[in-house]
C-alpha cells in the first residue's frame, strides 16, 4: 500500500511562497495567474482537468487546487470542505484510461482521485471521439492540460489555445507550458507531494507500456540489462533528455500522397515507411536559368529505397520562406520523414530553416546569449539528440560554423546560426563539419553536391540507426516487363494482378511514344514480384493469342510489317 502524502492547497501555496527559489516562484505565480484567468472566464462546470497520473499532470493538479483556493479566497468564498478537515476540488477530472497504461500509473491516478475526492470521469476511447462524446454530455468548454514546451504536442500552442481544426471546439489551457523539466521536479519536491512510483525507478516521461523504458542516462550500471538499477527521475540533470526513455513511434499515417500511376499505393504506403524529398532553389527549379542539373533528388530517393523506405513525394520548390513552409507543412503530416536540402548556404538567401520553422509555427531564434553551462553533456559518441535549449543550440551551431569557415564568416554567420525554436535537434558526427538539423520529422541536409550528400547520408544512417529514429526495413526489389501491347490492352489484366498482389506497387510508363510500355513491380519480396509477373503472363496468354490473330488480320489489311504481337521481355533490376 502506498500512502500518499497529503498536502492541503494552502500548504502548497505556502510551500512555494516560503521557498527561496525565485525561478520557481515566478513560474508558480504565472501558472496561478493563468488558472485564475481561466476560472474568471469559465464557470466551474465549464472547466475540466485532464489528469493521467503523469508528473506534469500531478503538478497541474496541485496548481489547480492552489489556484482554485486562491480564486475562491479572492471572492471571499470558502473552498469545498467536508467538515472532516479534508477539502475537495469541485472541478471535473477526465482520465483517458488506455489498456496499455502502466499499472503503477493507473493505480496512482485512482488513488489520487480518491484522496482529493476528484469527480473523475474515465474515458476508454481515443482522445478525439472521447472528447466529442464528453462535450455532448457535459457543459465543458475548457480543459486544463499539463502540456509543456518541448512536448511533441506543444508545438504552436500558447497558454490558451483553441483545440485544433478537426477536433471538437474547446479551449486548451496550459498553465505550465513554459515550465522546464527542472521546474516540474522543483515544484513536486518543494511541495512534498506524492508522484507515481515509476519516477523513482528511472522513468522520466511516461507513455504506454510498449514504448516506455527507464531513462538509460539514469542507469547505475555501465552496461544496460533488464536488472539494471536506476536513479530517480529528479536526478536527471539535463531535462532535455527527458524523453530518452521513449521509443520513437513511426506508425505511418494513412498517406494520401499519390504516386501517379501506381495502383496499390494506398495499401502499400500504409504498410511502409514513407519519405518526401524537397529540393529548394531557383537554380534547381530552373525557373530562370534552366541550366543546373540536380542529381541529388534521385540519389536520395535511391538511398531511401535501399533502406526499404518508399519515397511518396518529390518536389522542387522556390527559394522563399512561404513556399518552403507550405510544402513542409503538407509533407510532414503526410509522410514519416521529410528530407529537405538547398536554399541553405553562406548567403543571406537561406530560407530553408526559416520555412521549416514557419511550417511548425515556431519562431527562429534571434541573437544568441551566453552558453549555458550544462551544454554538451558527455553523451555516447558524437550524437546529441537532446532538444537543446534554444540559446545553447544556436551557440553550438554557430561554433561549428566558425570552425568550418573561420574568420571569413561575418554577418552571414549569425544569419545561418538561426534555427527553429524548441523543435531543433543537432545531429553531430565526427565526419561532418556541420551538424545535420532535425526538426521533429524533418531533416535539413546541408549537402550541395552528390559527394557531400553521400557522406551526409552515411553519417545520418549511422546516427539515426543508433538512436532508433530511422527504421531500416528490407530494400525494395523492382522487376520490369516491357510490352508492345497498348495501354488499353494491358489495363484490365494489370488491374486484376494489382488486386491479387496488394503487397506490390505495380505501375507503368512509356519509354517513348512509339516504344514499349514498361510495367514495374516493386516490393520487398523478389518471389512475389516473380509470381505477379508469372500470373500476368498467364493472364495474358489468351489475350496474347487474340492479339496475334488480330495483328495478323490487320497486317493483311494494311500491309503493315511492324508487329504489335506484344512480346513480353522480362528485365530485372534491383
Ligand atoms: C483534453 C485533451 C485535449 C486535446 N486536444 C487536442 C487538440 O486540440 N489537438 C490535437 O491534435 N490533439 C489534442 N489532444 C491529444 C494530445 O495532443 C496528445 O495526442 C495526447 O495528449 C497524447 O499524448 P502522447 O501521445 O504523448 O501520450 C488532446 C488531448 C487531451 C487529453
Ligand atoms: N490519458 C490521458 N488522460 C488524461 N489526460 C492526459 C492523458 N494523456 C495526456 N494527458 C494530458 O496531457 C498532458 C501532457 O501529457 P504528457 O504525457 O506530456 O505529461 P504527463 O503524462 O503529465 O507526464 P510525463 O511527461 O512524465 O509522461 C498531461 O499532463 C495531461 O494533462
Ligand atoms: Mg505522459
PDB file of C-alpha atoms in Angstrom, residues 228-406:
ATOM      1  CA  UNK A 228      19.507  -2.512 -14.112  1.00  0.00           C
ATOM      2  CA  UNK A 229      19.028  -0.154 -11.212  1.00  0.00           C
ATOM      3  CA  UNK A 230      18.183   3.439 -11.949  1.00  0.00           C
ATOM      4  CA  UNK A 231      18.369   6.739 -10.153  1.00  0.00           C
ATOM      5  CA  UNK A 232      15.101   8.618  -9.589  1.00  0.00           C
ATOM      6  CA  UNK A 233      13.788  10.908 -12.318  1.00  0.00           C
ATOM      7  CA  UNK A 234      14.585  14.103 -10.431  1.00  0.00           C
ATOM      8  CA  UNK A 235      18.307  13.200 -10.677  1.00  0.00           C
ATOM      9  CA  UNK A 236      18.309  13.725 -14.431  1.00  0.00           C
ATOM     10  CA  UNK A 237      20.462  16.818 -14.649  1.00  0.00           C
ATOM     11  CA  UNK A 238      19.726  17.531 -18.264  1.00  0.00           C
ATOM     12  CA  UNK A 239      15.992  17.866 -18.745  1.00  0.00           C
ATOM     13  CA  UNK A 240      16.478  17.975 -22.495  1.00  0.00           C
ATOM     14  CA  UNK A 241      16.877  14.209 -22.304  1.00  0.00           C
ATOM     15  CA  UNK A 242      13.564  13.676 -20.558  1.00  0.00           C
ATOM     16  CA  UNK A 243      12.167  11.634 -23.418  1.00  0.00           C
ATOM     17  CA  UNK A 244      15.250   9.446 -23.901  1.00  0.00           C
ATOM     18  CA  UNK A 245      13.274   6.520 -22.454  1.00  0.00           C
ATOM     19  CA  UNK A 246      10.567   6.871 -25.074  1.00  0.00           C
ATOM     20  CA  UNK A 247      10.773   4.755 -28.199  1.00  0.00           C
ATOM     21  CA  UNK A 248      10.113   6.683 -31.353  1.00  0.00           C
ATOM     22  CA  UNK A 249       6.898   5.664 -32.963  1.00  0.00           C
ATOM     23  CA  UNK A 250       6.904   5.618 -36.710  1.00  0.00           C
ATOM     24  CA  UNK A 251       3.440   4.380 -37.478  1.00  0.00           C
ATOM     25  CA  UNK A 252       2.761   5.595 -40.945  1.00  0.00           C
ATOM     26  CA  UNK A 253      -0.138   7.973 -41.182  1.00  0.00           C
ATOM     27  CA  UNK A 254      -2.616   6.864 -43.826  1.00  0.00           C
ATOM     28  CA  UNK A 255      -0.892   8.529 -46.686  1.00  0.00           C
ATOM     29  CA  UNK A 256      -2.806  10.228 -49.395  1.00  0.00           C
ATOM     30  CA  UNK A 257       0.407  11.189 -51.151  1.00  0.00           C
ATOM     31  CA  UNK A 258      -0.262   9.759 -54.547  1.00  0.00           C
ATOM     32  CA  UNK A 259       2.429   8.234 -56.688  1.00  0.00           C
ATOM     33  CA  UNK A 260       0.764   8.724 -60.016  1.00  0.00           C
ATOM     34  CA  UNK A 261       0.059   5.580 -61.938  1.00  0.00           C
ATOM     35  CA  UNK A 262       0.731   3.281 -59.026  1.00  0.00           C
ATOM     36  CA  UNK A 263      -2.313   1.217 -58.300  1.00  0.00           C
ATOM     37  CA  UNK A 264      -1.686  -0.272 -54.897  1.00  0.00           C
ATOM     38  CA  UNK A 265      -0.101   2.755 -53.345  1.00  0.00           C
ATOM     39  CA  UNK A 266      -2.703   3.198 -50.630  1.00  0.00           C
ATOM     40  CA  UNK A 267      -2.266  -0.282 -49.226  1.00  0.00           C
ATOM     41  CA  UNK A 268       1.432  -0.033 -49.810  1.00  0.00           C
ATOM     42  CA  UNK A 269       2.055   3.327 -48.196  1.00  0.00           C
ATOM     43  CA  UNK A 270       0.143   2.326 -45.099  1.00  0.00           C
ATOM     44  CA  UNK A 271       2.420  -0.611 -44.532  1.00  0.00           C
ATOM     45  CA  UNK A 272       5.685   1.157 -45.445  1.00  0.00           C
ATOM     46  CA  UNK A 273       7.717   3.981 -44.035  1.00  0.00           C
ATOM     47  CA  UNK A 274       7.351   6.874 -46.402  1.00  0.00           C
ATOM     48  CA  UNK A 275       9.555   9.849 -47.097  1.00  0.00           C
ATOM     49  CA  UNK A 276       9.306  13.014 -49.102  1.00  0.00           C
ATOM     50  CA  UNK A 277      12.245  14.735 -50.711  1.00  0.00           C
ATOM     51  CA  UNK A 278      12.128  18.506 -51.137  1.00  0.00           C
ATOM     52  CA  UNK A 279      14.728  20.457 -53.098  1.00  0.00           C
ATOM     53  CA  UNK A 280      14.795  24.202 -52.547  1.00  0.00           C
ATOM     54  CA  UNK A 281      16.229  26.672 -55.005  1.00  0.00           C
ATOM     55  CA  UNK A 282      15.566  28.751 -58.072  1.00  0.00           C
ATOM     56  CA  UNK A 283      18.590  27.175 -59.725  1.00  0.00           C
ATOM     57  CA  UNK A 284      17.163  23.675 -59.193  1.00  0.00           C
ATOM     58  CA  UNK A 285      13.726  24.726 -60.269  1.00  0.00           C
ATOM     59  CA  UNK A 286      15.309  26.022 -63.494  1.00  0.00           C
ATOM     60  CA  UNK A 287      12.685  28.749 -63.458  1.00  0.00           C
ATOM     61  CA  UNK A 288      15.028  31.455 -64.536  1.00  0.00           C
ATOM     62  CA  UNK A 289      18.246  29.914 -65.771  1.00  0.00           C
ATOM     63  CA  UNK A 290      17.294  26.464 -66.958  1.00  0.00           C
ATOM     64  CA  UNK A 291      20.797  25.071 -66.693  1.00  0.00           C
ATOM     65  CA  UNK A 292      21.518  23.412 -63.352  1.00  0.00           C
ATOM     66  CA  UNK A 293      21.022  19.666 -63.098  1.00  0.00           C
ATOM     67  CA  UNK A 294      20.059  18.192 -59.755  1.00  0.00           C
ATOM     68  CA  UNK A 295      21.094  14.557 -59.422  1.00  0.00           C
ATOM     69  CA  UNK A 296      20.669  14.746 -55.612  1.00  0.00           C
ATOM     70  CA  UNK A 297      16.945  14.067 -55.760  1.00  0.00           C
ATOM     71  CA  UNK A 298      17.251  10.713 -57.480  1.00  0.00           C
ATOM     72  CA  UNK A 299      20.258   9.709 -55.390  1.00  0.00           C
ATOM     73  CA  UNK A 300      18.413  10.493 -52.174  1.00  0.00           C
ATOM     74  CA  UNK A 301      15.382   8.538 -53.385  1.00  0.00           C
ATOM     75  CA  UNK A 302      17.610   5.584 -54.228  1.00  0.00           C
ATOM     76  CA  UNK A 303      19.276   5.735 -50.823  1.00  0.00           C
ATOM     77  CA  UNK A 304      15.866   5.721 -49.156  1.00  0.00           C
ATOM     78  CA  UNK A 305      14.789   2.768 -51.270  1.00  0.00           C
ATOM     79  CA  UNK A 306      17.930   0.942 -50.228  1.00  0.00           C
ATOM     80  CA  UNK A 307      16.824   1.054 -46.582  1.00  0.00           C
ATOM     81  CA  UNK A 308      13.334  -0.043 -47.553  1.00  0.00           C
ATOM     82  CA  UNK A 309      11.597   3.316 -47.441  1.00  0.00           C
ATOM     83  CA  UNK A 310       9.099   4.388 -50.075  1.00  0.00           C
ATOM     84  CA  UNK A 311       9.538   7.882 -51.463  1.00  0.00           C
ATOM     85  CA  UNK A 312       5.999   9.067 -51.853  1.00  0.00           C
ATOM     86  CA  UNK A 313       6.648  12.646 -52.887  1.00  0.00           C
ATOM     87  CA  UNK A 314       9.442  14.567 -54.572  1.00  0.00           C
ATOM     88  CA  UNK A 315       9.188  18.315 -55.010  1.00  0.00           C
ATOM     89  CA  UNK A 316      11.303  21.183 -56.222  1.00  0.00           C
ATOM     90  CA  UNK A 317      10.229  24.485 -54.805  1.00  0.00           C
ATOM     91  CA  UNK A 318      11.134  28.138 -54.959  1.00  0.00           C
ATOM     92  CA  UNK A 319      13.646  29.673 -52.639  1.00  0.00           C
ATOM     93  CA  UNK A 320      11.216  31.584 -50.445  1.00  0.00           C
ATOM     94  CA  UNK A 321      10.027  31.034 -46.903  1.00  0.00           C
ATOM     95  CA  UNK A 322       6.360  30.627 -47.754  1.00  0.00           C
ATOM     96  CA  UNK A 323       6.978  28.041 -50.474  1.00  0.00           C
ATOM     97  CA  UNK A 324       9.167  26.023 -48.092  1.00  0.00           C
ATOM     98  CA  UNK A 325       6.670  26.396 -45.246  1.00  0.00           C
ATOM     99  CA  UNK A 326       3.690  25.331 -47.400  1.00  0.00           C
ATOM    100  CA  UNK A 327       5.462  22.281 -48.773  1.00  0.00           C
ATOM    101  CA  UNK A 328       6.944  21.180 -45.435  1.00  0.00           C
ATOM    102  CA  UNK A 329       3.639  21.676 -43.642  1.00  0.00           C
ATOM    103  CA  UNK A 330       1.885  19.406 -46.137  1.00  0.00           C
ATOM    104  CA  UNK A 331       4.570  16.739 -46.266  1.00  0.00           C
ATOM    105  CA  UNK A 332       5.417  16.489 -42.567  1.00  0.00           C
ATOM    106  CA  UNK A 333       1.938  15.189 -41.830  1.00  0.00           C
ATOM    107  CA  UNK A 334       1.660  13.037 -44.958  1.00  0.00           C
ATOM    108  CA  UNK A 335       4.943  11.140 -44.700  1.00  0.00           C
ATOM    109  CA  UNK A 336       7.042   9.681 -41.913  1.00  0.00           C
ATOM    110  CA  UNK A 337      10.142  11.691 -42.699  1.00  0.00           C
ATOM    111  CA  UNK A 338      10.812  14.760 -44.817  1.00  0.00           C
ATOM    112  CA  UNK A 339      14.277  15.372 -46.295  1.00  0.00           C
ATOM    113  CA  UNK A 340      14.933  18.906 -47.448  1.00  0.00           C
ATOM    114  CA  UNK A 341      18.029  20.449 -48.990  1.00  0.00           C
ATOM    115  CA  UNK A 342      19.100  23.514 -50.906  1.00  0.00           C
ATOM    116  CA  UNK A 343      18.299  27.125 -50.051  1.00  0.00           C
ATOM    117  CA  UNK A 344      20.934  26.710 -47.383  1.00  0.00           C
ATOM    118  CA  UNK A 345      24.398  28.202 -47.625  1.00  0.00           C
ATOM    119  CA  UNK A 346      26.534  31.088 -46.506  1.00  0.00           C
ATOM    120  CA  UNK A 347      24.182  33.507 -48.176  1.00  0.00           C
ATOM    121  CA  UNK A 348      21.514  35.711 -46.661  1.00  0.00           C
ATOM    122  CA  UNK A 349      19.109  33.971 -49.039  1.00  0.00           C
ATOM    123  CA  UNK A 350      18.984  30.969 -46.751  1.00  0.00           C
ATOM    124  CA  UNK A 351      15.328  30.293 -46.213  1.00  0.00           C
ATOM    125  CA  UNK A 352      15.041  26.570 -45.600  1.00  0.00           C
ATOM    126  CA  UNK A 353      15.320  26.669 -41.832  1.00  0.00           C
ATOM    127  CA  UNK A 354      13.009  29.701 -41.653  1.00  0.00           C
ATOM    128  CA  UNK A 355      10.455  27.896 -43.827  1.00  0.00           C
ATOM    129  CA  UNK A 356      10.627  24.809 -41.624  1.00  0.00           C
ATOM    130  CA  UNK A 357      10.111  26.994 -38.538  1.00  0.00           C
ATOM    131  CA  UNK A 358       7.066  28.571 -40.168  1.00  0.00           C
ATOM    132  CA  UNK A 359       5.668  25.157 -41.089  1.00  0.00           C
ATOM    133  CA  UNK A 360       5.785  24.163 -37.407  1.00  0.00           C
ATOM    134  CA  UNK A 361       4.502  27.524 -36.223  1.00  0.00           C
ATOM    135  CA  UNK A 362       7.632  28.296 -34.188  1.00  0.00           C
ATOM    136  CA  UNK A 363       9.951  31.265 -34.235  1.00  0.00           C
ATOM    137  CA  UNK A 364      13.526  31.446 -35.458  1.00  0.00           C
ATOM    138  CA  UNK A 365      15.992  32.229 -32.739  1.00  0.00           C
ATOM    139  CA  UNK A 366      17.314  35.754 -32.684  1.00  0.00           C
ATOM    140  CA  UNK A 367      20.560  36.969 -31.164  1.00  0.00           C
ATOM    141  CA  UNK A 368      22.429  34.473 -29.065  1.00  0.00           C
ATOM    142  CA  UNK A 369      23.108  34.748 -25.377  1.00  0.00           C
ATOM    143  CA  UNK A 370      25.975  33.147 -23.473  1.00  0.00           C
ATOM    144  CA  UNK A 371      26.386  29.460 -23.476  1.00  0.00           C
ATOM    145  CA  UNK A 372      24.589  27.500 -20.815  1.00  0.00           C
ATOM    146  CA  UNK A 373      26.945  25.663 -18.567  1.00  0.00           C
ATOM    147  CA  UNK A 374      25.046  22.444 -18.998  1.00  0.00           C
ATOM    148  CA  UNK A 375      25.567  22.394 -22.727  1.00  0.00           C
ATOM    149  CA  UNK A 376      27.143  19.394 -24.412  1.00  0.00           C
ATOM    150  CA  UNK A 377      26.796  16.645 -21.840  1.00  0.00           C
ATOM    151  CA  UNK A 378      29.141  13.748 -22.416  1.00  0.00           C
ATOM    152  CA  UNK A 379      26.794  11.673 -24.489  1.00  0.00           C
ATOM    153  CA  UNK A 380      27.528   8.453 -26.324  1.00  0.00           C
ATOM    154  CA  UNK A 381      29.903   9.174 -29.215  1.00  0.00           C
ATOM    155  CA  UNK A 382      29.212  12.124 -31.328  1.00  0.00           C
ATOM    156  CA  UNK A 383      25.491  12.309 -31.073  1.00  0.00           C
ATOM    157  CA  UNK A 384      23.494  14.929 -29.329  1.00  0.00           C
ATOM    158  CA  UNK A 385      19.882  14.106 -29.718  1.00  0.00           C
ATOM    159  CA  UNK A 386      18.721  16.330 -26.972  1.00  0.00           C
ATOM    160  CA  UNK A 387      16.291  19.090 -27.590  1.00  0.00           C
ATOM    161  CA  UNK A 388      18.847  21.692 -26.785  1.00  0.00           C
ATOM    162  CA  UNK A 389      17.796  24.878 -25.187  1.00  0.00           C
ATOM    163  CA  UNK A 390      17.330  27.464 -27.910  1.00  0.00           C
ATOM    164  CA  UNK A 391      20.188  29.688 -26.824  1.00  0.00           C
ATOM    165  CA  UNK A 392      22.588  26.833 -26.320  1.00  0.00           C
ATOM    166  CA  UNK A 393      21.621  25.338 -29.628  1.00  0.00           C
ATOM    167  CA  UNK A 394      22.294  28.467 -31.522  1.00  0.00           C
ATOM    168  CA  UNK A 395      25.662  28.889 -29.912  1.00  0.00           C
ATOM    169  CA  UNK A 396      26.577  25.300 -30.616  1.00  0.00           C
ATOM    170  CA  UNK A 397      25.671  25.589 -34.271  1.00  0.00           C
ATOM    171  CA  UNK A 398      27.476  28.877 -34.529  1.00  0.00           C
ATOM    172  CA  UNK A 399      30.660  27.341 -33.142  1.00  0.00           C
ATOM    173  CA  UNK A 400      30.549  24.558 -35.703  1.00  0.00           C
ATOM    174  CA  UNK A 401      30.138  27.134 -38.419  1.00  0.00           C
ATOM    175  CA  UNK A 402      33.021  29.150 -37.104  1.00  0.00           C
ATOM    176  CA  UNK A 403      35.280  26.091 -37.122  1.00  0.00           C
ATOM    177  CA  UNK A 404      34.217  25.440 -40.652  1.00  0.00           C
ATOM    178  CA  UNK A 405      34.554  28.829 -42.252  1.00  0.00           C
ATOM    179  CA  UNK A 406      36.721  30.542 -39.634  1.00  0.00           C
TER     180      UNK A 406
END
